[in-house]
XYZ file of C-alpha atoms in Angstrom:
376
model
C -11.057 -23.297 -0.714
C -14.535 -24.346 -0.861
C -15.540 -21.092 -2.048
C -13.044 -20.730 -4.911
C -14.195 -24.284 -6.120
C -17.995 -22.968 -5.948
C -17.377 -19.861 -8.466
C -17.292 -20.041 -11.942
C -13.660 -20.074 -13.451
C -14.853 -17.045 -15.678
C -15.731 -15.310 -12.693
C -12.622 -16.384 -10.661
C -10.330 -14.925 -13.535
C -12.275 -11.600 -13.848
C -11.582 -11.038 -9.983
C -8.019 -12.213 -10.278
C -7.493 -9.625 -13.050
C -8.862 -6.781 -10.481
C -5.806 -7.653 -8.519
C -2.468 -6.408 -7.993
C 0.551 -7.961 -8.745
C 1.573 -8.328 -5.182
C -1.674 -10.059 -4.193
C -1.212 -12.158 -7.204
C 2.064 -13.233 -6.294
C 0.325 -14.766 -2.968
C -2.208 -16.514 -4.410
C -0.165 -18.742 -6.704
C 0.334 -20.657 -3.397
C -3.522 -21.182 -2.518
C -3.303 -24.120 -4.557
C -2.284 -25.921 -7.943
C -5.374 -24.837 -10.118
C -4.943 -20.975 -8.767
C -1.162 -21.279 -9.589
C -1.648 -22.611 -13.537
C -4.465 -19.852 -13.668
C -1.977 -16.965 -12.538
C 0.813 -18.256 -14.503
C -0.777 -19.117 -17.941
C 0.485 -16.734 -20.390
C -3.133 -15.407 -21.936
C -3.681 -14.452 -17.896
C -0.658 -12.497 -17.617
C -1.133 -10.617 -20.984
C -4.894 -9.690 -20.191
C -3.662 -8.724 -16.487
C -0.826 -6.342 -18.120
C -3.403 -4.734 -20.395
C -6.155 -4.375 -17.567
C -3.485 -2.714 -15.404
C -1.574 -0.635 -17.966
C -3.086 2.605 -16.517
C -3.090 1.353 -13.084
C -0.359 0.773 -10.337
C 2.434 2.482 -12.627
C 5.681 3.358 -10.726
C 8.879 5.315 -12.137
C 12.198 3.603 -12.173
C 14.853 5.727 -11.070
C 18.505 4.995 -11.801
C 21.298 7.309 -10.119
C 24.513 6.994 -7.809
C 24.692 6.093 -4.437
C 26.289 8.775 -1.823
C 29.757 7.542 -2.420
C 29.176 7.982 -6.109
C 30.162 3.945 -6.779
C 27.276 1.815 -7.049
C 24.041 2.577 -8.656
C 20.762 2.745 -6.838
C 17.381 1.990 -8.759
C 14.262 3.092 -6.973
C 10.971 2.354 -7.681
C 8.909 5.694 -7.091
C 4.925 4.994 -6.505
C 3.128 7.239 -9.323
C 0.201 7.928 -6.472
C 1.871 8.427 -3.556
C 5.657 9.285 -4.552
C 7.177 6.913 -2.020
C 10.513 5.884 -2.742
C 11.766 2.217 -2.434
C 15.026 0.747 -3.017
C 15.244 -2.214 -5.712
C 18.525 -4.164 -5.752
C 20.381 -4.624 -9.571
C 19.889 -7.906 -10.535
C 22.540 -10.628 -10.092
C 24.698 -10.350 -13.603
C 25.404 -6.654 -11.906
C 24.766 -6.477 -8.389
C 28.178 -7.505 -6.216
C 30.105 -6.935 -9.804
C 33.896 -5.826 -8.651
C 35.186 -4.643 -12.114
C 33.882 -1.213 -13.346
C 30.464 -0.944 -15.517
C 28.381 1.650 -16.776
C 24.752 1.096 -16.554
C 22.058 2.545 -18.618
C 18.414 1.925 -18.961
C 17.549 1.216 -22.396
C 13.869 0.796 -21.249
C 10.742 -0.559 -19.683
C 7.957 -2.605 -21.124
C 4.942 -4.512 -19.441
C 6.796 -5.014 -16.409
C 10.514 -5.963 -18.127
C 13.304 -3.355 -17.983
C 16.002 -3.732 -20.084
C 19.796 -2.531 -19.024
C 23.083 -1.858 -21.178
C 26.582 -2.025 -19.702
C 28.324 0.388 -21.866
C 31.864 -0.616 -21.436
C 31.187 -4.533 -21.500
C 28.365 -4.149 -23.955
C 26.661 -6.457 -21.792
C 22.772 -6.587 -21.648
C 20.310 -7.769 -19.334
C 16.251 -8.259 -19.488
C 14.859 -7.987 -15.864
C 11.971 -8.129 -14.042
C 12.022 -6.257 -10.789
C 8.705 -7.879 -9.453
C 9.959 -11.319 -9.853
C 13.621 -10.880 -9.742
C 13.702 -12.996 -13.214
C 16.904 -12.122 -15.532
C 18.087 -12.998 -18.630
C 21.445 -12.103 -20.071
C 21.281 -11.375 -23.281
C 23.170 -13.134 -26.084
C 26.270 -11.152 -27.663
C 25.598 -8.894 -30.256
C 26.549 -9.218 -33.711
C 28.562 -6.036 -33.793
C 30.847 -5.975 -36.163
C 34.458 -7.319 -35.262
C 36.633 -6.088 -37.881
C 36.978 -2.320 -38.508
C 39.095 -0.083 -40.768
C 42.323 1.114 -38.818
C 41.881 4.184 -36.751
C 37.634 3.734 -36.779
C 35.963 3.401 -33.672
C 32.502 1.513 -33.015
C 29.812 3.251 -31.034
C 26.191 2.273 -30.155
C 24.530 5.283 -30.953
C 21.074 4.699 -29.715
C 19.097 1.762 -28.291
C 15.372 0.730 -27.256
C 13.750 -2.032 -25.691
C 9.847 -3.014 -26.643
C 7.049 -5.345 -27.271
C 6.070 -6.674 -31.038
C 2.073 -7.497 -30.191
C 2.338 -9.711 -33.664
C 4.682 -12.127 -32.210
C 4.520 -11.561 -28.541
C 7.879 -11.292 -28.569
C 10.080 -8.503 -26.724
C 12.937 -6.822 -28.603
C 15.864 -4.716 -28.299
C 16.821 -2.557 -31.378
C 20.691 -1.064 -31.527
C 21.961 1.685 -33.881
C 25.701 1.181 -34.269
C 27.934 3.504 -36.383
C 31.621 2.722 -37.300
C 33.553 5.655 -38.264
C 36.630 7.886 -37.738
C 36.212 9.894 -34.921
C 38.089 12.883 -36.329
C 35.629 13.229 -39.128
C 32.421 12.245 -36.903
C 30.771 15.359 -37.497
C 31.353 15.681 -41.213
C 28.539 14.235 -43.358
C 28.495 10.583 -44.032
C 29.688 10.461 -47.390
C 32.862 12.142 -46.114
C 34.059 10.095 -43.475
C 32.914 6.787 -44.774
C 30.852 5.755 -42.053
C 29.012 2.738 -41.446
C 25.672 2.095 -40.199
C 24.493 -1.110 -38.695
C 20.904 -1.640 -37.349
C 20.287 -4.563 -35.531
C 17.350 -6.146 -33.508
C 17.304 -8.750 -30.914
C 14.674 -11.106 -30.320
C 13.766 -12.587 -26.794
C 12.052 -15.194 -28.167
C 14.750 -16.316 -30.479
C 17.674 -15.266 -28.420
C 18.971 -14.056 -31.604
C 20.496 -10.758 -33.053
C 19.719 -9.999 -36.922
C 20.586 -6.952 -39.152
C 17.662 -5.111 -40.496
C 17.908 -2.553 -43.050
C 18.067 1.143 -41.415
C 18.457 4.971 -42.487
C 21.664 6.589 -43.003
C 21.348 8.804 -40.266
C 22.978 9.700 -36.354
C 20.720 9.718 -33.294
C 20.593 12.309 -30.622
C 23.161 10.866 -27.993
C 23.412 14.507 -25.681
C 20.479 13.926 -23.577
C 19.524 12.043 -20.928
C 16.525 10.536 -22.405
C 17.291 10.500 -26.125
C 14.450 7.952 -27.079
C 11.194 6.726 -25.790
C 8.804 3.676 -25.955
C 5.070 3.935 -26.757
C 2.419 1.682 -28.130
C 4.630 -0.686 -30.452
C 6.888 2.223 -31.310
C 10.232 3.341 -30.339
C 11.157 6.770 -31.420
C 14.485 8.801 -31.291
C 15.680 12.547 -32.402
C 17.674 11.829 -35.513
C 20.000 13.647 -37.766
C 20.638 13.566 -41.238
C 22.106 15.095 -44.474
C 25.306 15.811 -42.847
C 23.556 17.190 -39.717
C 21.815 19.413 -41.400
C 18.047 17.666 -41.232
C 16.439 16.994 -38.113
C 13.618 14.665 -37.850
C 11.899 12.162 -35.320
C 12.910 8.720 -36.372
C 10.628 6.043 -35.062
C 10.498 2.223 -35.638
C 7.703 0.013 -35.737
C 8.651 -3.287 -33.308
C 6.238 -5.538 -35.274
C 6.701 -4.610 -38.858
C 10.261 -3.555 -38.179
C 9.882 -0.458 -40.498
C 11.325 2.877 -39.822
C 9.148 6.196 -40.172
C 10.663 9.686 -40.334
C 8.818 12.694 -38.982
C 10.253 16.455 -39.718
C 9.716 18.842 -37.114
C 7.305 21.396 -37.205
C 8.011 24.549 -39.340
C 8.736 27.399 -36.179
C 11.611 25.176 -35.015
C 14.256 26.737 -36.453
C 17.799 25.690 -34.634
C 19.423 23.975 -31.770
C 19.058 20.199 -33.246
C 21.632 19.148 -30.689
C 19.340 20.147 -28.200
C 15.995 18.771 -28.687
C 15.035 15.692 -26.716
C 12.125 13.036 -26.292
C 10.184 13.493 -22.848
C 8.000 10.336 -22.354
C 5.701 10.690 -25.210
C 6.406 14.322 -26.518
C 8.842 16.438 -27.443
C 10.699 19.216 -25.512
C 12.453 22.284 -27.381
C 14.745 24.204 -25.245
C 15.623 27.692 -26.212
C 17.470 29.998 -24.130
C 17.123 33.858 -23.812
C 19.221 36.582 -25.737
C 21.276 37.339 -22.505
C 22.178 33.580 -21.856
C 20.621 33.389 -18.469
C 17.296 32.059 -18.728
C 16.189 28.607 -20.046
C 12.585 27.548 -21.544
C 11.279 24.268 -22.990
C 8.557 24.374 -25.448
C 6.572 21.176 -25.140
C 4.993 19.497 -28.384
C 2.600 16.413 -29.418
C 3.033 14.184 -32.572
C -0.364 12.612 -32.892
C 0.396 10.914 -35.761
C 4.049 9.371 -36.553
C 5.252 10.287 -39.827
C 2.683 13.406 -40.569
C 4.629 16.751 -40.069
C 1.150 18.575 -39.986
C 0.080 16.459 -36.853
C 2.351 18.314 -34.444
C 0.789 20.437 -31.940
C 2.104 23.036 -29.587
C 0.655 22.244 -25.746
C 2.784 24.857 -23.323
C 6.006 26.020 -22.275
C 7.775 24.970 -19.247
C 9.990 27.896 -17.426
C 11.929 29.986 -17.559
C 14.464 28.522 -15.512
C 17.737 30.606 -14.128
C 21.210 28.343 -14.397
C 21.804 27.120 -10.883
C 25.755 27.113 -10.963
C 28.504 26.262 -13.656
C 28.941 22.956 -12.520
C 25.136 21.707 -12.584
C 23.969 24.389 -15.593
C 20.311 24.732 -16.219
C 17.438 22.508 -14.650
C 16.684 19.262 -16.553
C 13.639 17.961 -17.430
C 13.051 14.007 -16.818
C 9.441 13.073 -17.472
C 5.884 13.975 -16.629
C 3.747 13.010 -13.361
C 0.154 13.905 -13.061
C -1.718 16.840 -14.824
C 1.532 17.520 -16.710
C 3.569 18.294 -13.371
C 6.981 17.560 -14.429
C 10.087 15.871 -12.826
C 13.259 18.039 -13.094
C 16.658 17.467 -12.034
C 18.873 20.347 -10.383
C 21.287 18.267 -7.985
C 18.416 16.830 -6.851
C 14.833 15.660 -7.822
C 11.895 18.095 -7.868
C 8.315 18.297 -9.046
C 7.378 21.334 -10.892
C 3.971 22.594 -11.991
C 4.266 24.437 -14.963
C 0.650 26.273 -14.391
C 1.927 27.583 -10.767
C 5.301 27.481 -10.891
C 5.618 25.760 -7.666
C 8.528 23.411 -7.114
C 8.251 20.772 -4.484
C 11.647 19.080 -3.049
C 11.452 15.457 -3.178
C 14.200 14.641 -1.190
C 16.338 12.591 -3.527
C 19.692 13.779 -4.397
C 21.596 13.040 -7.500
C 25.481 12.861 -6.819
C 26.905 14.797 -9.961
C 28.705 11.941 -11.936
C 29.439 11.435 -15.651
C 26.450 9.553 -15.875
C 23.031 11.371 -16.071
C 19.924 10.281 -14.032
C 17.252 8.147 -15.731
C 13.446 8.183 -14.983
C 11.319 5.576 -16.946
C 7.888 4.094 -16.694
C 7.320 0.857 -14.987
C 4.730 -1.404 -13.700
C 5.145 -4.613 -11.630
C 3.929 -7.460 -14.006
C 3.956 -11.684 -13.976
C 5.733 -11.296 -17.135
C 7.881 -14.326 -17.573
C 11.206 -14.212 -19.399
C 10.689 -18.064 -20.332
C 7.020 -17.652 -21.360
């Protein structure tokens, strides 16, 4: 303790910033001064920035062997070691039926959504802190025969106001005319944003378009921008729809000209776009991987490489599905179990993580431990 007092405070802070989350959690109890340093919001923000590309983990959501309870696991990005993480109290031990989706992860916070109860929770798995999100402003009165559906969600950070936000895309439509153009089925579009700081939802102006809901990872969040595959003009136009969490503005990016069909199959993969295509015989599936260098600029698309081809395993499992990238573009793929696939060598490594097939898909998101507080 004497040594700590003899060191200049700026040097102490620099040393603490180099430490992993687990060490900081222990050092909070060294003394009141260190507790104040480590829990200071400015220090926490600096620690998040310093550790953005360090100690990254992967958060995996699947079902247990009985196919009843959810299993949330963290996978070390360095060693691929798996450890189980119990769900937060608002979900863990709940007797009623629930259907959880991981909306997203940002700076150590994870947003969970219960599709049945329309119940949202923001959760820090490292500190065990949770925040039950206030009820959405979903329209309560809808035309007879119409239904309300959340088309898509995303969770991210507003760096300008130091706030965390959830964005909801909602449609109110006649399900019998769902795939008609918006003008033909009288669909009502409703976009709203939740602010953690204000703990309130508010309506924002959004484009008249549908989001892709057919895939495991329909949207991504990176560098303050949330993005989805979207469709407009009566499902005839497809593009990447991006939302700036700070400016709360939408941007559209058309797909590259070489993309011709299969708009209902394209999906986001980490910060990249995956475009699947099947051979003429229908037996082999490949994925073209594209990078979008600048949102809103069509000419900034760059073709990177192709994954596959893969052969369909069986009728119940279908084709292997990519979940996300690991190191050097090695890719996580699910085909009844989680495997690593190296596109350059075609080598497959079984990670011994089984996915028990259910109506709900397995999910994989990037996650990092942090001291970010939901009360800060």
